[in-house]
Amino acid sequence: MRMLKQFISKIREINQRYAKPKIEMSKGVSFSLAVLRIYLFVLVLLMIYKFITVIKVL
Amino acid sequence: MDIFSVLYYRFKKVWKAIRLYLVIAGPGLVVMIADNDAGGITTYAATGAQYGYHLIWFLLLLIPVAYYVQEMTVRLGAVTKRGHAEAIFESFGAFWGWFSLIDLMIVDWLTLVTEFVGMTAALSIFGVPAWLTVILVVLLMGIIVLNGRYWTWEKIALGFCLLNLIYIPAAFMVNPSIASIVGQGLIPNLPGGFNNELFFLLMANIGTTIAPWMLFFQQSSVVDKGLLEKDIKMGKLDTFIGSIITVAVAIFIVIVTGTLLHGAPIDDAATAARMLMKTNHYIGAFMAIGLFDAGLLGAICISLASSWAFGEIFGWAHSLNTKVKEAPWFYISFFITLATAGVVPLIPGAPLVLITLFVQVVAVTLLPAALVFLILLLNDKKTMGEYANTLLQNIVSTMIVVLIIILSTLYGISALFPNLFK
């Protein structure tokens, strides 16, 4: 239990330490990150679809 | 100045450069040769068996692809003195940081399982039971890592890299026709026209050339070795030589299987080794030894890539220059990753084929992100200064990264939906 609490507090500390991105958010950077988000979102949807179709077959 | 003095001066200059290279050489060679891991050997063996020498020209194109991506990690590591995971956290925030770290952990662990599958299959050819292989590998890697010095670890890893060249004598032993290699292999051609099977194999070859762990490993390795800005030139040379060696080894594997197993169905490198043993015992043995070595090299690098990344983010001491007492979590995470992955091939009925497919799919979620972050970080002039990407470097690396993203995504999707491209 104590270890779990320590772990959670460590995660919080890391989240605080890296709360603000240090890279300058130029238009290029923002655009790249937005495209990356869409790409990953579509990929996750495909994986979920595959998972559901596999479950249905089983 | 007479001619002898000029020659002596030039010799001293070259010798000095060679000595400097030998000091700095390591991260680039190790990462590139470890790129020919168990999965890579299988891909190249299948390429040769299916298409003979016809795709050698395509493998040659992978030299600049591997070099341009990996040299960016050298610059980034030497300038920022941070690993790739830490660089992502710091520059893009906790969301992208956790995404990359967790994804890396999953991909690395799954890839490690495939390395153990390759190693156990390779040694089973010599009658070594799988459980003994796993124990031996974990013990061997313990000895290599626990010596407390990066330098020693690197030299041992380079020794295993040397063993990876075993495919070169094997290729000479099969007496290939040089005229056929040049005629069929060096002139760009698409055997049988562009079809789905060929497309899948080309994608697999690209997928094995650039893997997410390589970016994290080389950058952390550069930092752990302590390379500085002044070492970047030699670090890049190291990476370039490594990329040539890795493709050369791949070509020699293609020559071996293309000569002796052309037309045979090859699902994995161990099957290829068994089939080769029927033709020539030594060549089959070389193939099996090479496969074991490839798995071992991959396992060494992949488990370290994860431990370095965790150490960077959790603030643990995370250097191979530290003793176990000084960096307990670094070594604990290393051995937990290694041991849990090693156990999987020993489980009867473990879904190993599913794991192999899953590696390809999960890697597709991490690789594009890691590559995009890499280019963005290399364009951060505030941090990179004079070592930031030039316009030409941006054009070349962006083209390569876009190509890798498209092909690796198609590769991942084809693993998810095998009938989609048929």
Tab-separated table of C-alpha atoms in Angstrom:
chain	number	residue	atom	x	y	z
A	1	MET	CA	0.000	0.000	0.000
A	2	ARG	CA	2.814	2.359	0.941
A	3	MET	CA	4.665	1.528	-2.263
A	4	LEU	CA	1.525	2.209	-4.311
A	5	LYS	CA	1.121	5.626	-2.619
A	6	GLN	CA	4.761	6.427	-3.313
A	7	PHE	CA	4.317	5.377	-6.933
A	8	ILE	CA	1.212	7.561	-7.355
A	9	SER	CA	2.942	10.559	-5.812
A	10	LYS	CA	5.900	9.977	-8.137
A	11	ILE	CA	3.572	9.973	-11.147
A	12	ARG	CA	2.021	13.238	-9.918
A	13	GLU	CA	5.464	14.741	-9.497
A	14	ILE	CA	6.394	13.730	-13.054
A	15	ASN	CA	3.127	15.166	-14.396
A	16	GLN	CA	3.820	18.459	-12.615
A	17	ARG	CA	7.430	18.558	-13.779
A	18	TYR	CA	6.423	18.113	-17.404
A	19	ALA	CA	3.061	19.929	-17.250
A	20	LYS	CA	4.073	22.598	-19.771
A	21	PRO	CA	5.661	21.625	-23.088
A	22	LYS	CA	8.930	23.483	-23.525
A	23	ILE	CA	9.013	23.415	-27.294
A	24	GLU	CA	7.828	26.588	-28.999
A	25	MET	CA	4.300	25.837	-30.224
A	26	SER	CA	4.677	27.225	-33.725
A	27	LYS	CA	2.038	26.568	-36.384
A	28	GLY	CA	4.127	23.694	-37.763
A	29	VAL	CA	4.466	22.007	-34.371
A	30	SER	CA	0.758	22.434	-33.540
A	31	PHE	CA	-0.237	21.105	-36.961
A	32	SER	CA	2.060	18.069	-36.643
A	33	LEU	CA	0.700	17.225	-33.184
A	34	ALA	CA	-2.900	17.625	-34.381
A	35	VAL	CA	-2.275	15.286	-37.355
A	36	LEU	CA	-0.608	12.816	-34.992
A	37	ARG	CA	-3.652	12.877	-32.697
A	38	ILE	CA	-6.010	12.186	-35.635
A	39	TYR	CA	-3.728	9.415	-36.917
A	40	LEU	CA	-3.641	7.696	-33.538
A	41	PHE	CA	-7.379	8.144	-33.045
A	42	VAL	CA	-8.118	6.430	-36.389
A	43	LEU	CA	-5.641	3.660	-35.583
A	44	VAL	CA	-7.246	3.033	-32.190
A	45	LEU	CA	-10.697	2.922	-33.852
A	46	LEU	CA	-9.386	0.309	-36.315
A	47	MET	CA	-7.999	-1.768	-33.458
A	48	ILE	CA	-11.280	-1.580	-31.538
A	49	TYR	CA	-13.172	-2.592	-34.698
A	50	LYS	CA	-10.822	-5.557	-35.172
A	51	PHE	CA	-11.199	-6.548	-31.518
A	52	ILE	CA	-15.013	-6.456	-31.754
A	53	THR	CA	-15.060	-8.517	-34.985
A	54	VAL	CA	-12.715	-11.115	-33.435
A	55	ILE	CA	-14.912	-11.337	-30.306
A	56	LYS	CA	-18.022	-11.739	-32.505
A	57	VAL	CA	-16.434	-14.649	-34.404
A	58	LEU	CA	-15.517	-16.344	-31.113
B	1	MET	CA	59.024	18.952	-47.531
B	2	ASP	CA	59.956	15.666	-49.211
B	3	ILE	CA	57.399	13.063	-50.261
B	4	PHE	CA	58.138	10.776	-47.278
B	5	SER	CA	57.469	13.567	-44.810
B	6	VAL	CA	54.158	14.341	-46.545
B	7	LEU	CA	53.171	10.673	-46.515
B	8	TYR	CA	54.188	10.305	-42.857
B	9	TYR	CA	52.198	13.429	-41.915
B	10	ARG	CA	49.137	12.158	-43.783
B	11	PHE	CA	49.469	8.681	-42.236
B	12	LYS	CA	49.649	10.216	-38.736
B	13	LYS	CA	46.569	12.325	-39.467
B	14	VAL	CA	44.584	9.343	-40.743
B	15	TRP	CA	45.764	7.142	-37.868
B	16	LYS	CA	44.698	9.811	-35.378
B	17	ALA	CA	41.242	9.944	-37.005
B	18	ILE	CA	40.965	6.134	-36.920
B	19	ARG	CA	41.937	6.060	-33.215
B	20	LEU	CA	39.380	8.760	-32.446
B	21	TYR	CA	36.757	6.795	-34.366
B	22	LEU	CA	37.570	3.623	-32.442
B	23	VAL	CA	37.019	5.494	-29.159
B	24	ILE	CA	33.688	6.973	-30.251
B	25	ALA	CA	32.432	3.981	-32.287
B	26	GLY	CA	29.788	1.904	-30.572
B	27	PRO	CA	26.243	3.233	-30.311
B	28	GLY	CA	25.772	3.479	-34.086
B	29	LEU	CA	27.328	0.102	-34.860
B	30	VAL	CA	25.498	-1.708	-32.051
B	31	VAL	CA	22.065	-0.248	-32.823
B	32	MET	CA	22.380	-0.850	-36.547
B	33	ILE	CA	23.645	-4.411	-36.308
B	34	ALA	CA	21.123	-5.210	-33.550
B	35	ASP	CA	18.518	-3.993	-36.030
B	36	ASN	CA	19.106	-7.341	-37.766
B	37	ASP	CA	17.316	-9.037	-34.883
B	38	ALA	CA	15.472	-12.369	-34.958
B	39	GLY	CA	12.491	-10.816	-36.782
B	40	GLY	CA	14.810	-9.116	-39.256
B	41	ILE	CA	16.657	-12.359	-40.059
B	42	THR	CA	13.313	-14.051	-40.736
B	43	THR	CA	12.252	-11.220	-43.065
B	44	TYR	CA	15.506	-11.337	-45.055
B	45	ALA	CA	15.474	-15.154	-45.211
B	46	ALA	CA	11.895	-15.036	-46.540
B	47	THR	CA	12.825	-12.277	-49.021
B	48	GLY	CA	15.614	-14.416	-50.500
B	49	ALA	CA	13.542	-17.590	-50.544
B	50	GLN	CA	10.588	-15.895	-52.213
B	51	TYR	CA	12.265	-13.550	-54.696
B	52	GLY	CA	15.845	-14.796	-54.995
B	53	TYR	CA	18.318	-11.943	-55.598
B	54	HIS	CA	15.681	-9.676	-57.165
B	55	LEU	CA	15.178	-7.367	-54.167
B	56	ILE	CA	18.823	-6.693	-53.296
B	57	TRP	CA	18.558	-3.237	-54.921
B	58	PHE	CA	15.689	-2.420	-52.550
B	59	LEU	CA	17.780	-3.398	-49.518
B	60	LEU	CA	20.516	-1.025	-50.702
B	61	LEU	CA	17.987	1.819	-50.613
B	62	LEU	CA	17.540	1.146	-46.904
B	63	ILE	CA	21.095	2.380	-46.120
B	64	PRO	CA	20.204	6.107	-46.376
B	65	VAL	CA	16.801	5.446	-44.786
B	66	ALA	CA	18.380	3.917	-41.669
B	67	TYR	CA	21.238	6.430	-41.577
B	68	TYR	CA	19.219	9.641	-41.889
B	69	VAL	CA	16.790	8.623	-39.156
B	70	GLN	CA	19.364	7.339	-36.688
B	71	GLU	CA	21.941	10.121	-37.127
B	72	MET	CA	19.355	12.563	-35.804
B	73	THR	CA	19.360	10.708	-32.475
B	74	VAL	CA	23.154	11.136	-32.303
B	75	ARG	CA	22.874	14.908	-32.655
B	76	LEU	CA	19.949	15.131	-30.267
B	77	GLY	CA	21.645	12.997	-27.608
B	78	ALA	CA	25.021	14.725	-27.866
B	79	VAL	CA	23.542	18.240	-27.704
B	80	THR	CA	20.759	17.791	-25.113
B	81	LYS	CA	22.470	15.060	-23.014
B	82	ARG	CA	19.012	13.544	-22.640
B	83	GLY	CA	17.451	10.321	-23.846
B	84	HIS	CA	14.585	10.302	-26.327
B	85	ALA	CA	11.929	9.598	-23.672
B	86	GLU	CA	13.056	12.529	-21.511
B	87	ALA	CA	13.297	14.794	-24.554
B	88	ILE	CA	9.674	13.970	-25.483
B	89	PHE	CA	8.407	14.559	-21.926
B	90	GLU	CA	10.233	17.852	-21.632
B	91	SER	CA	9.431	19.242	-25.052
B	92	PHE	CA	5.895	17.949	-25.653
B	93	GLY	CA	4.534	17.559	-22.132
B	94	ALA	CA	3.348	14.697	-19.953
B	95	PHE	CA	0.563	13.455	-22.292
B	96	TRP	CA	2.848	12.667	-25.221
B	97	GLY	CA	5.551	11.589	-22.802
B	98	TRP	CA	3.413	8.936	-21.108
B	99	PHE	CA	2.000	7.849	-24.438
B	100	SER	CA	5.508	7.239	-25.779
B	101	LEU	CA	6.838	5.630	-22.601
B	102	ILE	CA	3.941	3.194	-22.137
B	103	ASP	CA	3.864	2.380	-25.842
B	104	LEU	CA	7.629	1.810	-25.811
B	105	MET	CA	7.294	-0.494	-22.804
B	106	ILE	CA	4.638	-2.608	-24.587
B	107	VAL	CA	6.445	-2.714	-27.958
B	108	ASP	CA	9.790	-3.510	-26.340
B	109	TRP	CA	8.368	-6.299	-24.219
B	110	LEU	CA	6.537	-7.892	-27.153
B	111	THR	CA	9.616	-7.582	-29.372
B	112	LEU	CA	11.710	-9.154	-26.610
B	113	VAL	CA	9.341	-12.133	-26.626
B	114	THR	CA	9.966	-12.550	-30.366
B	115	GLU	CA	13.741	-12.379	-29.738
B	116	PHE	CA	13.443	-15.201	-27.193
B	117	VAL	CA	11.305	-17.188	-29.650
B	118	GLY	CA	14.090	-16.771	-32.238
B	119	MET	CA	16.858	-17.701	-29.794
B	120	THR	CA	15.095	-20.804	-28.433
B	121	ALA	CA	14.224	-21.939	-31.977
B	122	ALA	CA	17.841	-21.409	-33.093
B	123	LEU	CA	19.403	-23.404	-30.263
B	124	SER	CA	16.744	-26.138	-30.485
B	125	ILE	CA	18.388	-27.015	-33.826
B	126	PHE	CA	21.457	-28.040	-31.792
B	127	GLY	CA	19.301	-29.946	-29.298
B	128	VAL	CA	19.349	-27.291	-26.556
B	129	PRO	CA	16.008	-27.240	-24.689
B	130	ALA	CA	14.135	-23.936	-24.650
B	131	TRP	CA	14.240	-23.540	-20.836
B	132	LEU	CA	18.012	-23.915	-20.834
B	133	THR	CA	18.365	-21.314	-23.605
B	134	VAL	CA	16.280	-18.809	-21.633
B	135	ILE	CA	18.298	-19.365	-18.435
B	136	LEU	CA	21.609	-19.127	-20.305
B	137	VAL	CA	20.560	-15.931	-22.073
B	138	VAL	CA	19.388	-14.226	-18.865
B	139	LEU	CA	22.621	-15.250	-17.091
B	140	LEU	CA	24.783	-14.118	-20.013
B	141	MET	CA	23.036	-10.766	-20.210
B	142	GLY	CA	23.386	-10.383	-16.450
B	143	ILE	CA	27.153	-10.874	-16.715
B	144	ILE	CA	27.359	-8.390	-19.601
B	145	VAL	CA	25.287	-5.675	-17.933
B	146	LEU	CA	26.334	-5.998	-14.291
B	147	ASN	CA	30.013	-5.259	-14.850
B	148	GLY	CA	29.376	-1.622	-13.951
B	149	ARG	CA	31.024	-0.039	-16.971
B	150	TYR	CA	29.432	1.207	-20.188
B	151	TRP	CA	32.733	0.717	-22.030
B	152	THR	CA	32.943	-3.007	-21.161
B	153	TRP	CA	29.282	-3.567	-22.051
B	154	GLU	CA	29.780	-1.866	-25.392
B	155	LYS	CA	32.869	-3.883	-26.311
B	156	ILE	CA	31.098	-7.171	-25.460
B	157	ALA	CA	28.085	-6.050	-27.517
B	158	LEU	CA	30.449	-5.238	-30.407
B	159	GLY	CA	31.836	-8.778	-30.091
B	160	PHE	CA	28.324	-10.137	-30.636
B	161	CYS	CA	27.963	-7.712	-33.557
B	162	LEU	CA	31.036	-9.348	-35.088
B	163	LEU	CA	29.337	-12.748	-34.805
B	164	ASN	CA	26.417	-11.302	-36.801
B	165	LEU	CA	28.787	-11.242	-39.787
B	166	ILE	CA	28.654	-15.068	-39.872
B	167	TYR	CA	26.253	-14.773	-42.822
B	168	ILE	CA	29.076	-13.404	-44.978
B	169	PRO	CA	31.170	-16.632	-45.042
B	170	ALA	CA	27.891	-18.572	-45.337
B	171	ALA	CA	27.065	-16.632	-48.509
B	172	PHE	CA	30.486	-17.411	-50.007
B	173	MET	CA	30.067	-21.096	-49.132
B	174	VAL	CA	26.895	-21.400	-51.227
B	175	ASN	CA	28.873	-20.402	-54.357
B	176	PRO	CA	26.362	-17.896	-55.701
B	177	SER	CA	26.552	-16.718	-59.291
B	178	ILE	CA	28.028	-13.216	-59.168
B	179	ALA	CA	26.605	-12.502	-62.624
B	180	SER	CA	23.100	-13.389	-61.400
B	181	ILE	CA	23.491	-11.248	-58.267
B	182	VAL	CA	24.574	-8.246	-60.325
B	183	GLY	CA	22.126	-8.874	-63.178
B	184	GLN	CA	19.059	-9.665	-61.097
B	185	GLY	CA	19.802	-7.912	-57.827
B	186	LEU	CA	21.420	-4.588	-58.599
B	187	ILE	CA	19.081	-3.437	-61.351
B	188	PRO	CA	15.811	-2.177	-59.830
B	189	ASN	CA	12.996	-4.538	-60.757
B	190	LEU	CA	9.751	-5.839	-59.332
B	191	PRO	CA	9.716	-9.627	-59.752
B	192	GLY	CA	6.317	-10.793	-61.013
B	193	GLY	CA	5.053	-7.195	-61.155
B	194	PHE	CA	3.715	-5.155	-58.290
B	195	ASN	CA	1.399	-7.423	-56.317
B	196	ASN	CA	0.206	-7.713	-52.729
B	197	GLU	CA	2.712	-10.369	-51.746
B	198	LEU	CA	5.615	-8.265	-52.958
B	199	PHE	CA	4.192	-5.143	-51.333
B	200	PHE	CA	3.852	-6.956	-47.990
B	201	LEU	CA	7.468	-8.126	-48.133
B	202	LEU	CA	8.754	-4.647	-49.045
B	203	MET	CA	6.795	-3.214	-46.127
B	204	ALA	CA	8.197	-5.916	-43.832
B	205	ASN	CA	11.752	-5.028	-44.913
B	206	ILE	CA	11.189	-1.354	-44.147
B	207	GLY	CA	9.454	-2.258	-40.879
B	208	THR	CA	12.483	-4.216	-39.723
B	209	THR	CA	14.903	-1.466	-40.760
B	210	ILE	CA	13.494	1.231	-38.486
B	211	ALA	CA	11.981	0.146	-35.189
B	212	PRO	CA	10.867	2.469	-32.355
B	213	TRP	CA	13.307	0.999	-29.822
B	214	MET	CA	16.239	1.984	-32.062
B	215	LEU	CA	15.533	5.709	-31.657
B	216	PHE	CA	15.276	5.453	-27.883
B	217	PHE	CA	18.251	3.097	-27.603
B	218	GLN	CA	20.749	5.070	-29.673
B	219	GLN	CA	19.966	8.417	-28.091
B	220	SER	CA	20.237	7.008	-24.548
B	221	SER	CA	23.367	5.123	-25.542
B	222	VAL	CA	24.980	8.324	-26.858
B	223	VAL	CA	24.131	10.034	-23.551
B	224	ASP	CA	25.384	7.131	-21.400
B	225	LYS	CA	28.630	7.015	-23.372
B	226	GLY	CA	29.042	10.732	-22.752
B	227	LEU	CA	29.386	11.863	-26.365
B	228	LEU	CA	29.643	15.633	-26.760
B	229	GLU	CA	28.950	18.036	-29.607
B	230	LYS	CA	32.523	17.667	-30.842
B	231	ASP	CA	31.954	13.901	-31.204
B	232	ILE	CA	28.911	14.269	-33.476
B	233	LYS	CA	30.945	13.929	-36.684
B	234	MET	CA	32.425	10.613	-35.599
B	235	GLY	CA	29.073	9.509	-34.128
B	236	LYS	CA	27.491	10.091	-37.528
B	237	LEU	CA	30.280	8.151	-39.233
B	238	ASP	CA	29.701	5.332	-36.735
B	239	THR	CA	26.003	5.305	-37.645
B	240	PHE	CA	26.783	5.391	-41.365
B	241	ILE	CA	29.192	2.443	-41.151
B	242	GLY	CA	26.615	0.597	-39.032
B	243	SER	CA	23.877	1.182	-41.622
B	244	ILE	CA	26.130	-0.201	-44.371
B	245	ILE	CA	26.981	-3.294	-42.299
B	246	THR	CA	23.354	-3.987	-41.375
B	247	VAL	CA	22.246	-3.864	-45.023
B	248	ALA	CA	25.306	-5.881	-46.117
B	249	VAL	CA	24.377	-8.633	-43.633
B	250	ALA	CA	20.783	-8.545	-44.890
B	251	ILE	CA	22.011	-8.922	-48.491
B	252	PHE	CA	24.230	-11.883	-47.584
B	253	ILE	CA	21.241	-13.596	-45.916
B	254	VAL	CA	19.209	-12.997	-49.076
B	255	ILE	CA	22.056	-14.498	-51.127
B	256	VAL	CA	22.154	-17.624	-48.911
B	257	THR	CA	18.420	-18.322	-49.003
B	258	GLY	CA	18.066	-17.010	-52.570
B	259	THR	CA	20.666	-19.521	-53.751
B	260	LEU	CA	19.677	-22.607	-51.789
B	261	LEU	CA	16.035	-22.116	-50.846
B	262	HIS	CA	14.624	-20.154	-53.794
B	263	GLY	CA	10.947	-21.054	-54.065
B	264	ALA	CA	10.756	-22.796	-50.684
B	265	PRO	CA	8.090	-21.574	-48.253
B	266	ILE	CA	9.893	-19.902	-45.344
B	267	ASP	CA	7.862	-18.805	-42.316
B	268	ASP	CA	10.765	-18.191	-39.971
B	269	ALA	CA	14.545	-18.171	-39.938
B	270	ALA	CA	14.746	-21.353	-37.823
B	271	THR	CA	12.854	-23.257	-40.539
B	272	ALA	CA	15.305	-21.842	-43.076
B	273	ALA	CA	18.236	-23.038	-40.938
B	274	ARG	CA	16.731	-26.536	-40.679
B	275	MET	CA	16.169	-26.700	-44.433
B	276	LEU	CA	19.691	-25.406	-45.108
B	277	MET	CA	21.139	-28.112	-42.841
B	278	LYS	CA	19.756	-30.747	-45.200
B	279	THR	CA	21.700	-29.140	-48.062
B	280	ASN	CA	24.868	-28.166	-46.222
B	281	HIS	CA	25.257	-28.815	-42.501
B	282	TYR	CA	27.673	-25.917	-41.930
B	283	ILE	CA	25.553	-23.329	-43.715
B	284	GLY	CA	22.499	-24.436	-41.717
B	285	ALA	CA	24.550	-24.218	-38.520
B	286	PHE	CA	25.802	-20.733	-39.471
B	287	MET	CA	22.203	-19.657	-40.089
B	288	ALA	CA	21.131	-20.965	-36.677
B	289	ILE	CA	24.106	-19.383	-34.852
B	290	GLY	CA	23.418	-16.104	-36.637
B	291	LEU	CA	19.763	-16.264	-35.635
B	292	PHE	CA	20.655	-16.852	-31.987
B	293	ASP	CA	23.169	-14.015	-32.050
B	294	ALA	CA	20.646	-11.705	-33.720
B	295	GLY	CA	18.062	-12.470	-31.029
B	296	LEU	CA	20.637	-11.948	-28.288
B	297	LEU	CA	21.798	-8.603	-29.700
B	298	GLY	CA	18.194	-7.483	-30.093
B	299	ALA	CA	17.403	-8.543	-26.531
B	300	ILE	CA	20.450	-6.714	-25.122
B	301	CYS	CA	19.501	-3.454	-26.814
B	302	ILE	CA	15.722	-3.605	-26.403
B	303	SER	CA	15.749	-4.342	-22.678
B	304	LEU	CA	18.267	-1.536	-22.164
B	305	ALA	CA	16.172	0.893	-24.222
B	306	SER	CA	13.251	0.365	-21.822
B	307	SER	CA	15.361	0.616	-18.648
B	308	TRP	CA	17.091	3.781	-19.823
B	309	ALA	CA	13.738	5.372	-20.706
B	310	PHE	CA	12.218	4.514	-17.305
B	311	GLY	CA	15.289	5.773	-15.483
B	312	GLU	CA	15.178	9.083	-17.356
B	313	ILE	CA	11.550	9.746	-16.460
B	314	PHE	CA	11.383	8.357	-12.929
B	315	GLY	CA	14.649	10.031	-12.011
B	316	TRP	CA	16.421	6.772	-11.110
B	317	ALA	CA	20.147	6.455	-11.662
B	318	HIS	CA	20.203	4.905	-15.125
B	319	SER	CA	23.690	4.358	-16.398
B	320	LEU	CA	25.664	1.245	-17.200
B	321	ASN	CA	28.525	3.027	-15.429
B	322	THR	CA	26.723	2.545	-12.113
B	323	LYS	CA	26.809	-0.478	-9.821
B	324	VAL	CA	23.652	-2.349	-8.798
B	325	LYS	CA	23.642	-0.656	-5.367
B	326	GLU	CA	23.738	2.785	-6.972
B	327	ALA	CA	21.032	2.126	-9.575
B	328	PRO	CA	18.872	-0.746	-8.237
B	329	TRP	CA	15.706	0.182	-10.134
B	330	PHE	CA	17.552	0.482	-13.423
B	331	TYR	CA	18.809	-3.095	-13.126
B	332	ILE	CA	15.571	-4.431	-11.582
B	333	SER	CA	13.493	-3.072	-14.483
B	334	PHE	CA	16.068	-4.521	-16.919
B	335	PHE	CA	15.803	-8.023	-15.453
B	336	ILE	CA	12.024	-7.950	-14.945
B	337	THR	CA	11.533	-7.038	-18.624
B	338	LEU	CA	14.005	-9.710	-19.665
B	339	ALA	CA	12.780	-12.534	-17.430
B	340	THR	CA	9.049	-12.029	-18.056
B	341	ALA	CA	9.612	-11.950	-21.816
B	342	GLY	CA	11.845	-15.032	-21.608
B	343	VAL	CA	9.162	-17.048	-19.820
B	344	VAL	CA	6.536	-16.558	-22.566
B	345	PRO	CA	8.033	-18.953	-25.188
B	346	LEU	CA	8.199	-21.627	-22.463
B	347	ILE	CA	4.437	-21.508	-21.835
B	348	PRO	CA	2.791	-24.395	-23.713
B	349	GLY	CA	0.327	-23.062	-26.282
B	350	ALA	CA	1.418	-19.430	-25.842
B	351	PRO	CA	-0.024	-17.330	-28.704
B	352	LEU	CA	3.345	-16.605	-30.314
B	353	VAL	CA	1.961	-15.881	-33.788
B	354	LEU	CA	-0.523	-13.444	-32.273
B	355	ILE	CA	2.306	-11.764	-30.340
B	356	THR	CA	4.341	-11.370	-33.547
B	357	LEU	CA	1.371	-9.734	-35.265
B	358	PHE	CA	0.684	-7.578	-32.241
B	359	VAL	CA	4.267	-6.258	-32.288
B	360	GLN	CA	3.723	-4.947	-35.811
B	361	VAL	CA	0.430	-3.295	-34.896
B	362	VAL	CA	1.585	-1.656	-31.649
B	363	ALA	CA	4.844	-0.518	-33.251
B	364	VAL	CA	2.758	1.361	-35.813
B	365	THR	CA	1.241	3.452	-33.018
B	366	LEU	CA	4.640	4.418	-31.611
B	367	LEU	CA	6.940	4.704	-34.629
B	368	PRO	CA	5.201	7.629	-36.398
B	369	ALA	CA	4.925	9.559	-33.130
B	370	ALA	CA	8.572	8.974	-32.221
B	371	LEU	CA	9.706	9.983	-35.728
B	372	VAL	CA	7.569	13.141	-35.800
B	373	PHE	CA	8.880	14.136	-32.367
B	374	LEU	CA	12.417	13.507	-33.597
B	375	ILE	CA	12.070	15.887	-36.541
B	376	LEU	CA	10.338	18.548	-34.427
B	377	LEU	CA	13.062	18.310	-31.769
B	378	LEU	CA	15.766	18.591	-34.415
B	379	ASN	CA	14.111	21.804	-35.619
B	380	ASP	CA	14.100	23.380	-32.164
B	381	LYS	CA	16.849	25.921	-32.838
B	382	LYS	CA	16.745	27.186	-29.242
B	383	THR	CA	17.960	23.807	-27.998
B	384	MET	CA	19.868	22.443	-30.961
B	385	GLY	CA	21.626	25.635	-32.066
B	386	GLU	CA	23.997	24.980	-34.964
B	387	TYR	CA	23.137	21.254	-34.848
B	388	ALA	CA	19.486	21.822	-35.788
B	389	ASN	CA	18.317	20.311	-39.076
B	390	THR	CA	19.283	22.265	-42.186
B	391	LEU	CA	16.761	22.747	-44.995
B	392	LEU	CA	18.285	19.865	-46.960
B	393	GLN	CA	18.300	17.605	-43.906
B	394	ASN	CA	14.676	18.502	-43.275
B	395	ILE	CA	13.675	17.711	-46.848
B	396	VAL	CA	15.488	14.342	-46.851
B	397	SER	CA	14.453	13.275	-43.341
B	398	THR	CA	10.831	14.402	-43.788
B	399	MET	CA	10.550	12.455	-47.056
B	400	ILE	CA	12.020	9.364	-45.405
B	401	VAL	CA	9.840	9.709	-42.305
B	402	VAL	CA	6.649	10.186	-44.369
B	403	LEU	CA	7.552	7.111	-46.451
B	404	ILE	CA	8.245	5.034	-43.335
B	405	ILE	CA	4.998	6.185	-41.701
B	406	ILE	CA	2.892	5.340	-44.776
B	407	LEU	CA	4.491	1.936	-45.351
B	408	SER	CA	4.655	0.906	-41.684
B	409	THR	CA	1.013	1.954	-41.239
B	410	LEU	CA	-0.011	-0.158	-44.236
B	411	TYR	CA	2.098	-2.990	-42.813
B	412	GLY	CA	0.346	-2.700	-39.442
B	413	ILE	CA	-3.097	-2.508	-41.051
B	414	SER	CA	-2.315	-5.526	-43.239
B	415	ALA	CA	-1.407	-7.402	-40.035
B	416	LEU	CA	-4.778	-6.403	-38.558
B	417	PHE	CA	-6.773	-7.130	-41.714
B	418	PRO	CA	-4.822	-9.722	-43.739
B	419	ASN	CA	-7.430	-9.878	-46.520
B	420	LEU	CA	-7.508	-6.145	-47.111
B	421	PHE	CA	-4.662	-6.074	-49.641
B	422	LYS	CA	-5.457	-9.397	-51.352
